[in-house]
Coordinates of C-alpha atoms in Angstrom, one line a residue:
S9 CA 21.2 -39.0 12.3
Q10 CA 23.7 -37.1 10.2
V11 CA 26.5 -36.9 12.5
V12 CA 25.5 -40.3 14.1
R13 CA 26.5 -41.5 10.0
I14 CA 29.8 -39.4 9.8
T15 CA 31.2 -40.7 12.5
G16 CA 30.3 -45.0 10.9
Y17 CA 32.3 -43.1 7.7
L18 CA 34.7 -42.4 9.7
N19 CA 34.7 -45.8 11.7
K20 CA 34.9 -47.9 8.7
A21 CA 37.3 -45.7 6.5
E22 CA 41.1 -46.7 6.7
K23 CA 42.4 -43.2 5.5
V24 CA 40.7 -40.1 6.0
I25 CA 41.1 -36.9 4.7
V26 CA 40.2 -33.4 5.4
C27 CA 40.6 -30.2 3.2
G28 CA 40.3 -27.2 2.4
R29 CA 42.6 -23.5 1.9
G30 CA 42.2 -21.1 3.7
S31 CA 40.6 -20.5 6.5
S32 CA 38.8 -23.4 6.5
G33 CA 42.6 -25.4 5.6
F34 CA 43.1 -24.1 8.9
S35 CA 40.3 -26.2 10.6
A36 CA 41.7 -28.7 8.9
K37 CA 44.4 -28.6 10.2
E38 CA 42.5 -28.4 13.6
M39 CA 40.4 -31.7 12.4
E40 CA 43.8 -33.3 11.9
I41 CA 45.1 -32.9 15.3
R42 CA 42.6 -34.4 17.3
F43 CA 41.3 -37.1 15.8
M44 CA 45.2 -38.2 15.4
R45 CA 45.2 -38.8 19.5
I46 CA 42.7 -40.8 19.3
G47 CA 43.1 -43.0 16.6
V48 CA 41.8 -41.9 13.0
N49 CA 44.4 -42.4 10.2
V50 CA 44.2 -38.8 9.1
D51 CA 45.4 -36.1 6.5
S52 CA 44.8 -32.5 6.5
L53 CA 45.4 -30.9 3.3
S54 CA 44.9 -27.0 2.3
D55 CA 47.8 -27.6 -0.7
S56 CA 45.8 -27.1 -4.7
D57 CA 48.0 -29.9 -5.9
M58 CA 48.5 -32.1 -2.6
M59 CA 44.5 -32.3 -3.0
R60 CA 44.3 -32.7 -6.9
M61 CA 47.6 -35.4 -6.5
S62 CA 45.8 -36.8 -3.5
S63 CA 42.7 -37.6 -5.2
V64 CA 44.7 -40.5 -7.5
F65 CA 44.4 -42.5 -4.8
Q66 CA 41.0 -42.9 -3.2
N67 CA 39.3 -45.8 -2.9
K68 CA 36.2 -47.4 -1.5
N69 CA 38.1 -47.7 2.8
S70 CA 38.9 -44.1 2.0
L71 CA 36.4 -40.8 3.7
V72 CA 37.1 -37.6 1.3
L73 CA 35.9 -33.9 3.9
G74 CA 35.5 -30.8 2.2
F75 CA 36.3 -28.0 4.2
S76 CA 33.7 -24.7 2.1
I77 CA 32.3 -21.9 4.0
S78 CA 30.8 -20.8 -0.3
G79 CA 30.9 -24.3 -1.3
E80 CA 33.5 -22.4 -4.6
R81 CA 36.9 -23.4 -3.7
E82 CA 37.2 -25.4 -7.0
E83 CA 40.5 -27.8 -5.8
V84 CA 37.9 -29.4 -2.4
L85 CA 35.9 -30.0 -5.2
Y86 CA 37.6 -31.6 -7.4
L87 CA 39.0 -33.3 -5.1
L88 CA 35.6 -35.2 -3.3
K89 CA 34.4 -35.4 -7.6
E90 CA 37.4 -37.7 -8.2
S91 CA 37.1 -39.7 -4.2
Y92 CA 33.3 -40.4 -4.3
N93 CA 33.4 -41.9 -8.2
K94 CA 36.7 -44.1 -6.7
G95 CA 34.0 -44.9 -3.8
A96 CA 35.3 -43.4 -1.7
K97 CA 32.7 -41.5 0.7
T98 CA 32.2 -37.4 1.3
V99 CA 31.3 -34.5 3.0
L100 CA 31.4 -31.4 2.2
F101 CA 31.1 -29.2 4.7
T102 CA 29.7 -25.1 3.6
S103 CA 26.9 -22.7 3.9
K104 CA 26.0 -22.8 0.3
S105 CA 23.0 -26.0 -1.1
R106 CA 23.4 -26.8 -3.8
A107 CA 22.0 -30.2 -5.5
E108 CA 25.0 -30.5 -7.6
F109 CA 26.7 -31.6 -4.4
D110 CA 24.5 -34.3 -4.1
E111 CA 25.8 -36.0 -7.0
Y112 CA 29.6 -37.0 -5.4
C113 CA 29.4 -35.7 -1.8
S114 CA 27.4 -39.2 0.0
E115 CA 26.6 -35.9 3.7
V116 CA 25.9 -32.7 2.4
V117 CA 26.7 -30.9 5.8
L118 CA 25.1 -27.4 6.1
L119 CA 27.4 -25.0 8.4
P120 CA 25.4 -20.9 9.4
S121 CA 27.4 -18.4 8.1
L122 CA 26.7 -14.7 7.9
K123 CA 27.0 -12.7 4.9
H124 CA 30.6 -11.4 4.8
L125 CA 32.3 -14.6 6.8
N126 CA 34.6 -15.4 4.6
H127 CA 36.2 -11.1 5.6
G128 CA 37.3 -12.1 9.5
N129 CA 35.3 -8.5 11.2
L130 CA 32.5 -10.2 12.8
I131 CA 33.7 -14.0 13.4
S132 CA 35.7 -15.9 12.0
P133 CA 35.5 -18.1 8.9
Q134 CA 36.4 -20.9 10.8
F135 CA 33.5 -20.3 13.8
P136 CA 31.0 -23.2 12.2
L137 CA 33.2 -25.8 10.9
L138 CA 35.0 -25.7 14.5
M139 CA 31.9 -26.4 16.2
M140 CA 30.6 -29.5 14.2
I141 CA 34.4 -30.6 14.7
D142 CA 33.5 -30.7 18.1
I143 CA 30.4 -32.5 17.3
I144 CA 31.3 -34.3 15.7
Y145 CA 34.7 -35.4 17.5
V146 CA 32.7 -35.7 20.5
A147 CA 30.0 -38.7 19.0
Y148 CA 32.8 -40.3 18.1
V149 CA 34.9 -40.4 21.5
N150 CA 30.8 -41.4 22.7
H151 CA 30.9 -44.6 20.1
D152 CA 34.1 -45.9 21.7
R153 CA 35.1 -44.5 24.9
V154 CA 37.2 -47.5 26.6
H155 CA 38.8 -47.5 23.3
I156 CA 39.5 -44.6 22.5
E157 CA 40.8 -43.5 26.3
K158 CA 43.0 -46.2 26.0
I159 CA 44.5 -44.3 22.5
Q160 CA 44.3 -41.0 24.9
K161 CA 46.7 -43.2 27.0
E162 CA 49.3 -43.7 25.1
V163 CA 49.2 -40.7 23.3
Q164 CA 50.1 -38.8 25.8
R165 CA 53.0 -41.1 27.0
T166 CA 54.6 -40.5 24.4
L167 CA 53.7 -37.1 23.5
R168 CA 56.4 -36.9 26.8
G169 CA 58.6 -39.2 26.0
S170 CA 57.8 -41.0 28.8
E171 CA 58.7 -44.9 28.7
D172 CA 55.6 -44.8 32.1
K173 CA 53.1 -47.0 31.4

């Protein structure tokens, strides 16, 4: 049911911002690329200053997704808080469960995590985020497959540089 709600937020949002630092920033970029190809107006941010500046421009038509496995990245949490206060839908993807997140997050998606996952010794820290991005992607595509397939074909044509339709 949480994935369905997030898919609904994606469908309604005029602008989507995905943010994260470090390996979470790489996951944010991956989400931007995947969802842009299917017509979502999305940008990813991994720079602290850009996250802070972006908070000024969020509103009730925005969706802000924050990636922080630790749940402690101040700049990610700042963007979520400020955006939520301006009426945006906000979703935090994290491995930590804290009551304070409910004060400024429309949704908190809890991800699996291993101790020392952030060191990347056992498994990529991006793995839980990438899996969740895939799950949301499939749900989003399945919501209106015909429309999205048209967009995908147009994007593919554009990337090939072909004028053929």
